[in-house]
Short mmCIF file of C-alpha atoms in Angstrom, two decimals:
data_model
loop_
_atom_site.label_atom_id
_atom_site.label_comp_id
_atom_site.label_asym_id
_atom_site.label_seq_id
_atom_site.Cartn_x
_atom_site.Cartn_y
_atom_site.Cartn_z
CA MET T 15 -2.27 -51.30 35.37
CA SER T 16 -0.99 -49.01 32.72
CA ARG T 17 -3.55 -47.28 30.52
CA PHE T 18 -1.08 -47.03 27.60
CA LEU T 19 -1.74 -49.50 24.92
CA PRO T 20 1.02 -52.10 24.75
CA PRO T 21 3.51 -52.01 21.96
CA ALA T 22 2.56 -54.30 19.10
CA ALA T 23 4.52 -57.52 19.01
CA ILE T 24 6.70 -57.73 15.96
CA PHE T 25 7.95 -61.10 14.67
CA CYS T 26 10.54 -61.46 11.95
CA LEU T 27 12.24 -64.28 10.11
CA CYS T 28 15.97 -63.96 10.54
CA LEU T 29 17.87 -64.83 7.40
CA SER T 30 20.33 -67.68 7.68
CA VAL T 31 22.89 -65.84 5.41
CA ILE T 32 24.56 -62.82 6.97
CA GLY T 33 27.22 -60.96 4.91
CA GLY T 34 27.31 -63.83 2.47
CA VAL T 35 28.44 -66.34 5.15
CA THR T 36 26.32 -69.19 5.93
CA VAL T 37 25.83 -69.59 9.71
CA SER T 38 24.85 -72.61 11.76
CA PRO T 39 21.20 -72.91 13.00
CA ALA T 40 22.51 -72.52 16.55
CA ALA T 41 24.27 -69.25 15.61
CA ALA T 42 21.18 -68.00 14.01
CA ASP T 43 19.00 -68.84 16.97
CA THR T 44 21.56 -66.89 19.14
CA ALA T 45 21.30 -63.87 16.89
CA ALA T 46 17.51 -64.00 16.91
CA ASP T 47 17.56 -64.15 20.73
CA LEU T 48 19.91 -61.23 20.94
CA ALA T 49 17.62 -59.32 18.78
CA THR T 50 14.64 -60.20 20.91
CA LEU T 51 16.67 -59.35 24.12
CA ASP T 52 17.70 -55.97 22.57
CA ARG T 53 13.97 -54.97 21.98
CA HIS T 54 13.00 -55.92 25.51
CA LEU T 55 15.90 -53.85 26.97
CA LYS T 56 15.15 -50.85 24.91
CA ARG T 57 11.45 -50.76 25.85
CA ALA T 58 12.41 -51.38 29.52
CA GLN T 59 15.07 -48.61 29.40
CA ALA T 60 12.68 -46.15 27.86
CA ASN T 61 10.15 -46.72 30.81
CA LEU T 62 12.86 -46.66 33.36
CA ASP T 63 14.33 -43.40 32.08
CA ALA T 64 10.82 -41.77 32.12
CA VAL T 65 10.18 -42.93 35.72
CA HIS T 66 13.68 -41.80 36.83
CA ALA T 67 13.12 -38.33 35.20
CA SER T 68 9.97 -38.08 37.25
CA ILE T 69 10.95 -39.60 40.77
CA GLY T 70 14.68 -40.32 40.46
CA HIS T 71 15.61 -37.06 42.49
CA ARG T 72 13.25 -37.93 45.26
CA THR T 73 14.11 -39.24 48.67
CA ARG T 74 10.48 -39.93 49.68
CA PRO T 75 7.80 -41.73 47.87
CA PRO T 76 5.56 -39.73 45.44
CA LYS T 77 1.77 -39.39 45.89
CA GLY T 78 -1.23 -39.10 43.91
CA SER T 79 -0.97 -39.19 40.02
CA ALA T 80 2.81 -39.19 40.08
CA ALA T 81 2.96 -42.38 41.92
CA LYS T 82 0.15 -43.94 39.93
CA LEU T 83 2.04 -43.05 36.67
CA ALA T 84 5.43 -44.29 38.00
CA ARG T 85 4.06 -47.56 39.05
CA SER T 86 2.33 -48.02 35.79
CA ARG T 87 5.59 -47.49 33.88
CA LEU T 88 7.68 -49.59 36.18
CA GLU T 89 5.19 -52.44 35.70
CA GLN T 90 5.73 -52.09 31.87
CA ALA T 91 9.48 -52.09 32.49
CA GLN T 92 9.27 -55.25 34.65
CA SER T 93 7.14 -56.93 31.86
CA ASP T 94 10.22 -56.53 29.58
CA LEU T 95 12.82 -57.15 32.21
CA GLU T 96 11.61 -60.59 33.11
CA PRO T 97 11.89 -62.14 29.62
CA ALA T 98 15.10 -60.24 29.08
CA GLY T 99 16.59 -61.86 32.14
CA GLN T 100 15.59 -65.16 31.00
CA LEU T 101 17.17 -64.70 27.56
CA ALA T 102 20.49 -63.27 29.13
CA ALA T 103 20.81 -66.29 31.40
CA ALA T 104 20.13 -68.78 28.49
CA LEU T 105 22.40 -67.27 25.92
CA PRO T 106 26.06 -68.69 25.62
CA ALA T 107 28.30 -66.13 27.39
CA GLU T 108 31.05 -66.48 24.83
CA ALA T 109 28.76 -65.52 21.86
CA PRO T 110 29.43 -62.00 20.50
CA GLY T 111 27.27 -59.31 22.01
CA VAL T 112 26.00 -61.41 24.93
CA ALA T 113 28.33 -59.83 27.55
CA ASP T 114 27.23 -56.35 26.59
CA ALA T 115 23.51 -57.23 26.52
CA THR T 116 23.94 -58.83 30.01
CA ALA T 117 25.55 -55.71 31.35
CA ARG T 118 22.72 -53.72 29.91
CA TYR T 119 20.10 -56.07 31.56
CA GLN T 120 22.11 -55.82 34.95
CA ALA T 121 22.25 -51.91 34.80
CA ALA T 122 18.44 -51.83 33.91
CA LEU T 123 17.57 -54.12 36.85
CA ALA T 124 19.60 -52.07 39.33
CA LEU T 125 17.82 -48.83 38.21
CA TYR T 126 14.50 -50.73 38.41
CA THR T 127 15.17 -51.85 41.90
CA ARG T 128 16.36 -48.40 43.00
CA LEU T 129 13.11 -46.83 41.51
CA GLN T 130 11.00 -49.43 43.13
CA ASN T 131 12.58 -48.71 46.38
CA ILE T 132 11.67 -45.08 46.13
CA LEU T 133 8.08 -45.92 45.38
CA THR T 134 7.80 -48.16 48.28
CA GLY T 135 9.55 -45.87 50.81
CA GLY T 136 12.93 -47.90 50.82
CA THR T 137 16.28 -46.15 50.73
CA ALA T 138 17.17 -44.25 47.78
CA ALA T 139 20.41 -42.38 46.99
CA ALA T 140 19.83 -38.73 46.47
CA ASP T 141 20.82 -37.33 43.05
CA SER T 142 20.11 -33.57 43.56
CA ALA T 143 22.97 -31.39 42.65
CA GLY T 144 25.50 -31.26 45.54
CA GLU T 145 23.87 -34.36 47.22
CA ALA T 146 24.29 -37.26 44.72
CA PRO T 147 27.46 -39.24 45.20
CA PRO T 148 29.79 -38.78 42.28
CA ARG T 149 29.69 -41.42 39.71
CA SER T 150 32.76 -43.15 38.18
CA GLY T 151 34.71 -40.64 36.26
CA GLU T 152 32.78 -37.61 37.46
CA VAL T 153 34.55 -34.66 39.23
CA GLU T 154 33.34 -32.06 41.68
CA LEU T 155 31.98 -28.86 40.21
CA GLY T 156 33.47 -25.51 41.45
CA HIS T 157 31.83 -22.18 41.54
CA PRO T 158 30.00 -21.11 39.42
CA HIS T 159 29.18 -24.29 37.71
CA ALA T 160 27.75 -25.98 40.92
CA ASP T 161 25.25 -23.06 41.22
CA ASN T 162 24.47 -23.17 37.58
CA LEU T 163 23.85 -26.81 37.73
CA LYS T 164 21.49 -26.36 40.75
CA ASN T 165 19.46 -23.73 38.92
CA ALA T 166 19.25 -25.86 35.87
CA LEU T 167 18.03 -28.86 37.94
CA PHE T 168 15.40 -26.70 39.45
CA THR T 169 14.00 -25.66 36.15
CA LEU T 170 14.33 -29.25 34.98
CA ARG T 171 12.33 -30.72 37.80
CA ASN T 172 9.58 -28.06 38.12
CA LYS T 173 9.12 -26.68 34.63
CA ILE T 174 10.00 -29.55 32.56
CA GLU T 175 9.67 -32.94 34.32
CA THR T 176 6.52 -32.10 36.11
CA PRO T 177 4.60 -30.90 32.98
CA ALA T 178 6.05 -33.57 31.07
CA ASN T 179 4.73 -36.18 33.53
CA GLN T 180 1.38 -34.51 33.42
CA LEU T 181 1.36 -34.73 29.59
CA THR T 182 2.34 -38.49 29.93
CA GLN T 183 -0.53 -39.03 32.26
CA LEU T 184 -3.00 -37.21 30.10
CA HIS T 185 -1.75 -39.29 27.16
CA ALA T 186 -2.42 -42.43 29.16
CA GLU T 187 -5.86 -41.28 30.08
CA LEU T 188 -6.96 -40.30 26.67
CA LEU T 189 -5.51 -43.04 24.80
CA PRO T 190 -8.12 -45.73 25.67
CA THR T 191 -11.03 -43.44 24.58
CA ALA T 192 -13.08 -45.53 22.06
CA ASP T 193 -14.02 -42.38 19.98
CA PRO T 194 -11.30 -39.67 20.13
CA LEU T 195 -13.64 -37.14 18.82
CA THR T 196 -15.52 -37.11 22.11
CA ILE T 197 -12.33 -35.79 23.86
CA ASN T 198 -12.72 -32.14 24.81
CA HIS T 199 -10.95 -29.97 22.26
CA ARG T 200 -10.07 -27.38 25.04
CA THR T 201 -8.25 -30.06 27.01
CA VAL T 202 -6.10 -31.02 23.98
CA ALA T 203 -5.42 -27.37 23.00
CA ALA T 204 -4.40 -26.57 26.62
CA ALA T 205 -2.16 -29.65 26.70
CA LEU T 206 -0.28 -28.57 23.42
CA ALA T 207 0.18 -25.11 24.82
CA THR T 208 1.81 -26.69 27.94
CA LEU T 209 3.95 -28.83 25.65
CA GLN T 210 5.10 -25.85 23.72
CA GLU T 211 6.03 -24.04 26.89
CA THR T 212 7.74 -27.05 28.33
CA ARG T 213 9.93 -27.33 25.09
CA ARG T 214 10.89 -23.72 25.52
CA GLN T 215 11.93 -24.43 29.14
CA ALA T 216 13.88 -27.45 27.89
CA GLY T 217 15.76 -25.14 25.53
CA PHE T 218 16.86 -22.99 28.50
CA VAL T 219 18.03 -25.94 30.48
CA GLU T 220 19.92 -27.23 27.48
CA GLN T 221 21.63 -23.94 27.26
CA ALA T 222 22.55 -23.91 30.91
CA LEU T 223 24.02 -27.36 30.86
CA ALA T 224 26.00 -26.75 27.62
CA PRO T 225 28.92 -24.74 29.27
CA LEU T 226 29.22 -27.36 32.17
CA PRO T 227 32.10 -29.97 32.18
CA PRO T 228 30.68 -33.11 30.49
CA ASN T 229 32.16 -35.17 33.51
CA GLY T 230 31.12 -32.77 36.23
CA ARG T 231 29.18 -34.26 39.22
CA GLY T 232 25.49 -34.67 38.23
CA VAL T 233 25.95 -33.28 34.71
CA PRO T 234 25.47 -36.59 32.79
CA ALA T 235 22.43 -37.36 34.88
CA ALA T 236 20.99 -34.04 34.17
CA HIS T 237 21.44 -34.68 30.40
CA GLN T 238 19.82 -38.07 30.73
CA ARG T 239 16.81 -36.58 32.63
CA LEU T 240 16.29 -33.73 30.10
CA ALA T 241 16.49 -36.35 27.20
CA ALA T 242 14.02 -38.54 28.92
CA ALA T 243 11.57 -35.65 29.46
CA ARG T 244 11.94 -34.60 25.84
CA GLN T 245 11.08 -38.20 24.88
CA GLN T 246 7.94 -37.95 26.96
CA LEU T 247 7.13 -34.73 25.07
CA ASP T 248 7.63 -36.22 21.73
CA ASP T 249 5.36 -39.20 22.67
CA ALA T 250 2.59 -36.98 23.93
CA GLU T 251 3.00 -34.58 20.80
CA GLN T 252 2.83 -37.61 18.44
CA TYR T 253 -0.64 -38.46 19.90
CA LEU T 254 -1.94 -34.80 20.68
CA LEU T 255 -1.09 -33.09 17.37
CA PRO T 256 -3.13 -35.14 15.03
CA LEU T 257 -5.96 -35.20 17.62
CA HIS T 258 -5.89 -31.50 17.84
CA ALA T 259 -5.98 -31.13 14.15
CA ARG T 260 -9.11 -33.31 13.89
CA LEU T 261 -10.79 -31.64 16.87
CA THR T 262 -10.02 -28.12 15.52
CA GLU T 263 -11.72 -29.15 12.23
CA LEU T 264 -14.53 -30.64 14.03
CA VAL T 265 -15.44 -27.57 15.95
CA ASP T 266 -14.63 -24.96 13.25
CA PRO T 267 -17.85 -22.92 12.66
CA ALA T 268 -16.92 -22.59 8.99
CA ASN T 269 -17.68 -26.24 8.67
CA TYR T 270 -21.26 -25.71 9.54
CA PRO T 271 -22.54 -23.23 7.06
CA ALA T 272 -26.26 -24.05 7.62
CA PHE T 273 -25.94 -23.78 11.45
CA GLU T 274 -27.81 -20.44 11.78
CA ALA T 275 -30.51 -21.34 9.38
CA ASP T 276 -31.07 -24.74 11.30
CA ARG T 277 -30.88 -22.92 14.67
CA ARG T 278 -33.49 -20.32 13.68
CA ARG T 279 -35.84 -22.87 12.19
CA LEU T 280 -35.59 -25.05 15.19
CA ALA T 281 -36.15 -22.06 17.57
CA ASP T 282 -39.17 -20.93 15.38
CA LEU T 283 -40.71 -24.31 15.56
CA GLY T 284 -40.34 -24.45 19.32
CA GLN T 285 -41.96 -21.19 19.60
CA SER T 286 -44.86 -22.23 17.33
CA TYR T 287 -45.59 -25.37 19.23
CA ALA T 288 -45.37 -23.62 22.65
CA ALA T 289 -48.15 -21.16 21.74
CA ASP T 290 -51.00 -22.35 23.84
CA TYR T 291 -53.20 -19.41 22.97
CA LEU T 292 -53.46 -20.88 19.48
CA PHE T 293 -55.96 -23.50 20.85
CA GLN T 294 -58.36 -20.57 21.41
CA SER T 295 -57.48 -17.93 18.90
CA ASP T 296 -56.27 -19.76 15.69
CA ARG T 297 -57.44 -23.37 15.58
CA PRO T 298 -56.56 -23.71 11.86
CA ARG T 299 -53.02 -23.05 12.78
CA VAL T 300 -53.21 -25.67 15.51
CA ALA T 301 -54.49 -28.25 12.77
CA GLU T 302 -51.66 -27.41 10.62
CA LEU T 303 -49.02 -27.75 13.44
CA TYR T 304 -50.60 -31.16 14.18
CA ARG T 305 -50.36 -32.37 10.59
CA GLN T 306 -46.66 -31.48 10.54
CA ARG T 307 -45.85 -32.67 14.04
CA ALA T 308 -44.15 -35.78 12.84
CA ALA T 309 -42.06 -33.74 10.37
CA ALA T 310 -41.08 -31.38 13.10
CA GLN T 311 -39.96 -34.21 15.32
CA GLN T 312 -37.86 -35.65 12.38
CA GLU T 313 -36.31 -32.17 11.87
CA LEU T 314 -35.39 -31.91 15.56
CA VAL T 315 -33.63 -35.27 15.23
CA ARG T 316 -31.95 -34.24 12.12
CA VAL T 317 -30.55 -31.09 13.58
CA ALA T 318 -29.45 -32.99 16.88
CA GLN T 319 -27.54 -35.35 14.73
CA ALA T 320 -26.04 -32.77 12.61
CA TYR T 321 -24.64 -30.89 15.57
CA GLN T 322 -24.08 -33.79 17.95
CA ARG T 323 -20.33 -33.38 17.90
CA LEU T 324 -20.68 -29.62 18.73
CA MET T 325 -22.87 -30.41 21.63
CA GLN T 326 -20.48 -32.93 22.98
CA GLN T 327 -17.67 -30.41 22.65
CA GLN T 328 -19.82 -27.81 24.33
CA THR T 329 -18.72 -25.13 21.77
CA ASP T 330 -20.72 -21.90 21.61
CA GLN T 331 -22.65 -23.27 18.77
CA GLY T 332 -23.11 -26.61 20.46
CA GLN T 333 -24.46 -24.87 23.58
CA GLN T 334 -26.81 -22.76 21.52
CA ILE T 335 -28.29 -25.63 19.50
CA GLU T 336 -28.58 -27.83 22.68
CA ALA T 337 -30.46 -25.07 24.42
CA VAL T 338 -32.80 -24.52 21.43
CA GLY T 339 -33.31 -28.29 20.99
CA ASN T 340 -34.22 -28.81 24.58
CA GLY T 341 -36.55 -25.85 24.55
CA THR T 342 -38.27 -27.18 21.26
CA LEU T 343 -38.47 -30.59 22.60
CA ALA T 344 -40.26 -29.24 25.68
CA SER T 345 -42.70 -27.26 23.32
CA PHE T 346 -43.50 -30.59 21.46
CA ARG T 347 -44.44 -32.35 24.79
CA GLN T 348 -46.52 -29.25 25.81
CA PHE T 349 -48.37 -29.21 22.52
CA ASP T 350 -49.03 -32.99 22.62
CA THR T 351 -50.53 -32.66 26.08
CA ALA T 352 -52.79 -29.86 24.94
CA VAL T 353 -53.79 -31.93 21.84
CA ALA T 354 -54.71 -34.87 24.02
CA ALA T 355 -56.94 -32.68 26.14
CA GLN T 356 -58.65 -31.24 23.06
CA GLN T 357 -59.27 -34.62 21.76
CA GLN T 358 -61.15 -35.37 24.95
CA SER T 359 -63.15 -32.03 25.08
CA LEU T 360 -63.97 -30.75 21.54
CA SER T 361 -66.95 -32.99 20.85
CA ALA T 362 -68.87 -31.80 23.97
CA GLU T 363 -68.03 -28.17 23.27
CA ILE T 364 -69.22 -28.29 19.73
CA ARG T 365 -72.48 -29.85 20.92
CA GLU T 366 -72.82 -27.13 23.39
CA HIS T 367 -72.44 -24.39 20.68
CA LEU T 368 -75.00 -26.16 18.61
CA ALA T 369 -77.43 -26.24 21.49
CA ASN T 370 -76.95 -22.55 22.09
CA ALA T 371 -77.51 -21.63 18.45
CA ASP T 372 -80.60 -23.72 18.38
CA GLY T 373 -81.97 -22.08 21.59
CA TYR T 374 -81.29 -18.51 20.11
CA ALA T 375 -82.85 -19.40 16.84
CA THR T 376 -86.05 -20.64 18.52
CA GLN T 377 -86.42 -17.42 20.46
CA ALA T 378 -85.57 -15.20 17.52
CA VAL T 379 -88.33 -16.75 15.39
CA GLN T 380 -90.76 -16.75 18.35
CA ASN T 381 -90.06 -13.17 19.34
CA GLN T 382 -89.40 -11.77 15.84
CA LYS T 383 -85.67 -10.78 16.63
CA PRO T 384 -83.91 -10.82 13.43
CA LEU T 385 -80.64 -9.46 14.84
CA TRP T 386 -80.17 -12.72 16.56
CA PHE T 387 -79.41 -14.27 13.17
CA THR T 388 -76.62 -11.85 12.54
CA GLY T 389 -75.24 -11.72 15.99
CA GLY T 390 -75.37 -14.57 18.60
CA ILE T 391 -76.44 -17.42 16.17
CA PRO T 392 -73.56 -17.00 13.64
CA GLN T 393 -71.20 -16.44 16.40
CA GLU T 394 -72.04 -19.72 18.08
CA MET T 395 -72.01 -21.60 14.64
CA GLY T 396 -68.64 -20.00 13.90
CA PHE T 397 -67.23 -21.33 17.19
CA ALA T 398 -68.66 -24.77 16.35
CA ALA T 399 -67.25 -24.78 12.84
CA ASP T 400 -63.97 -23.55 14.01
CA LYS T 401 -63.62 -26.52 16.57
CA LEU T 402 -65.13 -29.04 14.35
CA ALA T 403 -62.47 -28.42 11.65
CA LEU T 404 -59.81 -28.92 14.37
CA LEU T 405 -61.62 -32.03 15.65
CA THR T 406 -61.63 -33.49 12.02
CA THR T 407 -57.76 -33.08 12.11
CA LEU T 408 -57.16 -34.36 15.66
CA ALA T 409 -59.79 -37.12 15.94
CA PRO T 410 -61.57 -37.97 12.52
CA ALA T 411 -63.55 -40.77 14.00
CA GLN T 412 -65.14 -38.39 16.59
CA ALA T 413 -65.46 -35.74 14.04
CA ALA T 414 -67.68 -37.84 11.65
CA SER T 415 -70.75 -38.11 13.94
CA VAL T 416 -70.31 -34.40 15.22
CA GLN T 417 -70.25 -33.21 11.56
CA GLN T 418 -73.69 -34.86 10.88
CA GLU T 419 -75.18 -32.90 13.84
CA PHE T 420 -73.45 -29.69 12.61
CA ASP T 421 -74.91 -30.08 9.11
CA ALA T 422 -78.34 -30.83 10.36
CA MET T 423 -78.27 -27.80 12.63
CA GLN T 424 -77.00 -25.53 9.85
CA ALA T 425 -79.87 -26.55 7.64
CA SER T 426 -82.46 -25.94 10.39
CA LEU T 427 -80.90 -22.55 11.07
CA ARG T 428 -81.17 -21.56 7.31
CA ARG T 429 -85.00 -22.64 7.11
CA ARG T 430 -85.77 -20.49 10.34
CA ALA T 431 -83.55 -17.63 9.11
CA ASP T 432 -85.52 -17.68 5.83
CA SER T 433 -88.66 -17.10 7.78
CA LEU T 434 -87.12 -13.74 8.88
CA LYS T 435 -85.19 -13.08 5.76
CA ALA T 436 -86.78 -9.62 5.10
CA LEU T 437 -86.43 -8.51 8.55
CA ILE T 438 -82.80 -9.64 8.81
CA ILE T 439 -81.87 -7.99 5.58
CA ARG T 440 -83.47 -4.66 6.75
CA GLU T 441 -81.46 -4.73 9.94
CA ASN T 442 -78.14 -5.48 8.36
CA GLN T 443 -75.71 -2.55 8.43
CA LEU T 444 -72.70 -1.47 6.40
CA PRO T 445 -69.40 -2.97 7.57
CA LEU T 446 -66.96 -0.77 9.24
CA ASP T 447 -64.32 1.08 7.37
CA ARG T 448 -61.32 1.80 9.38
CA TYR T 449 -58.20 1.11 7.31
CA ALA T 450 -56.33 4.15 6.10
CA GLY T 451 -52.88 2.78 5.22
CA GLU T 452 -50.83 4.06 2.27
CA ASP T 453 -51.49 0.75 0.44
CA ARG T 454 -55.25 0.73 0.94
CA ASP T 455 -55.88 1.59 -2.82
CA ALA T 456 -53.49 -1.31 -3.82
CA ALA T 457 -55.13 -3.74 -1.46
CA VAL T 458 -58.61 -2.74 -2.72
CA ALA T 459 -57.45 -3.17 -6.37
CA VAL T 460 -56.28 -6.58 -5.57
CA ALA T 461 -59.53 -7.52 -3.87
CA ARG T 462 -61.63 -6.28 -6.92
CA SER T 463 -59.43 -8.41 -9.22
CA GLY T 464 -59.74 -11.37 -6.91
CA TRP T 465 -63.48 -11.21 -7.11
CA ALA T 466 -63.56 -10.52 -10.82
CA VAL T 467 -62.31 -14.09 -11.42
CA GLN T 468 -65.58 -15.39 -9.76
CA GLN T 469 -67.86 -12.47 -11.26
CA PRO T 470 -66.31 -10.69 -14.17
CA ASP T 471 -69.38 -8.43 -14.66
CA ALA T 472 -69.76 -7.59 -10.94
CA GLN T 473 -70.81 -4.08 -10.18
CA VAL T 474 -69.00 -2.89 -7.02
CA LEU T 475 -71.21 -0.36 -5.25
CA ALA T 476 -68.85 0.33 -2.17
CA VAL T 477 -65.71 -0.91 -0.42
CA ARG T 478 -65.09 -1.43 3.29
CA VAL T 479 -61.95 -2.52 5.17
CA PRO T 480 -62.92 -3.16 8.77
CA ALA T 481 -59.49 -3.73 10.30
CA GLU T 482 -57.13 -0.87 11.22
CA THR T 483 -53.95 -2.85 10.41
CA TRP T 484 -52.72 -6.02 8.51
CA GLN T 485 -52.46 -9.22 10.41
CA ARG T 486 -48.99 -10.65 10.01
CA GLU T 487 -48.18 -14.35 10.15
CA THR T 488 -44.64 -15.80 10.23
CA LYS T 489 -44.28 -19.62 10.17
CA TRP T 490 -42.37 -22.66 8.85
CA GLN T 491 -44.32 -24.77 6.46
CA TYR T 492 -43.40 -28.38 5.71
CA SER T 493 -43.88 -29.81 2.23
CA ARG T 494 -44.18 -33.42 1.21
CA GLY T 495 -40.89 -33.18 -0.57
CA GLY T 496 -39.30 -33.07 2.96
CA THR T 497 -38.38 -29.36 2.81
CA TRP T 498 -39.27 -26.56 5.12
CA THR T 499 -40.29 -23.04 3.70
CA LEU T 500 -40.33 -19.94 5.84
CA VAL T 501 -43.69 -18.21 5.19
CA ASP T 502 -43.92 -14.48 6.06
CA ARG T 503 -47.16 -12.86 4.97
CA SER T 504 -49.85 -10.40 6.18
CA LYS T 505 -53.61 -10.47 5.62
CA LEU T 506 -56.25 -7.91 5.26
CA GLN T 507 -59.99 -8.41 4.60
CA VAL T 508 -61.64 -6.27 2.16
CA ARG T 509 -65.41 -6.25 1.94
CA LEU T 510 -66.82 -5.49 -1.53
CA LEU T 511 -70.61 -4.52 -1.52
CA VAL T 512 -71.65 -5.93 -4.99
CA ALA T 513 -74.97 -5.24 -6.83
CA ASP T 514 -77.37 -8.23 -6.84
CA PRO T 515 -78.34 -8.64 -10.53
CA ASP T 516 -81.48 -10.49 -9.67
CA GLN T 517 -82.65 -8.13 -6.99
CA PRO T 518 -81.89 -4.50 -7.78
CA GLU T 519 -82.79 -3.25 -4.38
CA LEU T 520 -80.14 -5.31 -2.79
CA ALA T 521 -76.28 -5.48 -2.60
CA ILE T 522 -74.36 -8.50 -1.57
CA ASP T 523 -71.45 -8.51 1.00
CA ARG T 524 -68.37 -10.32 -0.55
CA PRO T 525 -65.44 -10.71 1.81
CA ILE T 526 -62.08 -10.92 0.09
CA THR T 527 -58.90 -11.84 2.00
CA VAL T 528 -55.97 -10.00 0.57
CA ILE T 529 -52.62 -11.68 1.23
CA GLN T 530 -49.32 -9.89 1.04
CA ASP T 531 -46.24 -12.03 0.61
CA HIS T 532 -43.14 -10.48 2.41
CA GLN T 533 -40.93 -13.24 0.94
CA ALA T 534 -41.90 -12.29 -2.58
CA GLY T 535 -41.45 -8.46 -2.70
CA ASN T 536 -44.73 -7.76 -0.79
CA THR T 537 -46.67 -9.07 -3.82
CA MET T 538 -50.43 -9.25 -3.13
CA ILE T 539 -53.25 -11.74 -4.17
CA GLY T 540 -56.99 -11.74 -3.46
CA VAL T 541 -58.71 -14.82 -2.17
CA PRO T 542 -62.55 -14.63 -1.83
CA LEU T 543 -63.98 -16.13 1.42
CA TYR T 544 -66.90 -17.71 -0.49
CA SER T 545 -67.24 -18.59 -4.15
CA PHE T 546 -69.90 -17.10 -6.37
CA ASP T 547 -71.88 -20.48 -6.36
CA ASP T 548 -72.06 -20.79 -2.59
CA PRO T 549 -75.58 -20.30 -1.11
CA LEU T 550 -76.08 -16.97 0.42
CA GLN T 551 -77.54 -16.30 3.85
CA PRO T 552 -79.90 -13.34 4.74
CA SER T 553 -76.91 -11.95 6.67
CA ASP T 554 -74.95 -11.58 3.34
CA TYR T 555 -77.42 -8.98 1.93
CA LEU T 556 -77.80 -5.26 2.38
CA LEU T 557 -80.35 -2.72 1.24
CA ARG T 558 -78.78 -0.62 -1.58
CA GLU T 559 -80.33 2.39 -0.04
CA LYS T 560 -77.92 2.07 2.90
CA ILE T 561 -75.08 2.49 0.55
CA GLU T 562 -76.25 5.12 -1.98
#
């Protein structure tokens, strides 16, 4: 069955007055039937001419797609010839135009039979140059016309009819596509290039046929075949040109100005969620990623929808975004698996840290070992606090009971540390001072300013910057307004040793985090780790004599 859509049926109301002369109802019916017969014959002839141009020169049945296409068009021709034959037989022979219409029908039927014979392997008269029997009124061609015709027919058959049939077949295959924008733009572009070249070859054949005698043997048939092939090209072009225009606009990178930003954001999100090491080294970042997990999924969906057509078309951009999207989706799944594991294990891990801290504190008090309160104990409690903050985000119900245990242990540790307070303070040492960057003075000034907000009259006795370099952080941050913002900043901790106004012999260690915003001209702000009103631990004090 043909894959071409059938032509729309057109119904018209014939006027009963023609040229101002009133005609009888019977004459009007005859005129209407003749008009219908003419439409059937025109459609049938168009299909027969296309098939004849494709296989009319053959003496053996075609194979493959050529045979399939020929059968399809012959079926269409037959669907018009059958009602045409019925109308021709029913019309009054003496009525004007009936004899001519009947002759056209007979000629079309004869051609249909001949082409059907070729398809089924029956006898078919050859129509190649020098082989086809002369038609009525045709004369033999002499030299060089016969050779010129032969060359022209070779080009007609191989460089015009063959690609024209291929284009017709492609047209038939593409036409039923429900969504034309899913058709590969490269296929359409290549088809139009073929069509253009075929038209060029048709011009050469037309030039070759022009000097030949119009009534020369095979010349009229060659003109008919050329006309039929050009009609095929016109039909294909009528469909392909507007489709090509739509597809060209669809894949034009200029129509996707946000592509690079979307691709980068999606790639960065994928890298963030694939960073397994964060579950050990940066749990606050894991908590942040978990909170914006749904928004990240929505962003993935949005980008996929925005560039769905490019992915279908497999353009360079489509392939890029598809690869990045698949990678990001895999990262999301990897992250979700790791989160599920953390939800199962964190409570037990936190309790283990609390137990370790409790054991260390008991031994420290019993054995008078103050350094344990500035070493192993705060380290274990730091691990516990870090994991508890993550558990609070991942599994709030579990975290509630663990938080109570943590708070109780923290209070117990403070009481026991107070019993060794004097010893702990005596053992506390100055923080390391290793940073020597060109912006050290600027960072220290920002840290001083940040603490001055908490304690305007602070007396800074010394400054230490323990880290050798800034710690840079680049990430995408989601806001409730539905937007993603690129965060690119560096952090450096500055330790201010501030005089204790109540205890002149002591200084207090005040850690300030200096944040440098690379998205805002490297501007800096200082954020105290603790506020002025937060309770101090023995580990926060230092003897002033170790500074001065």
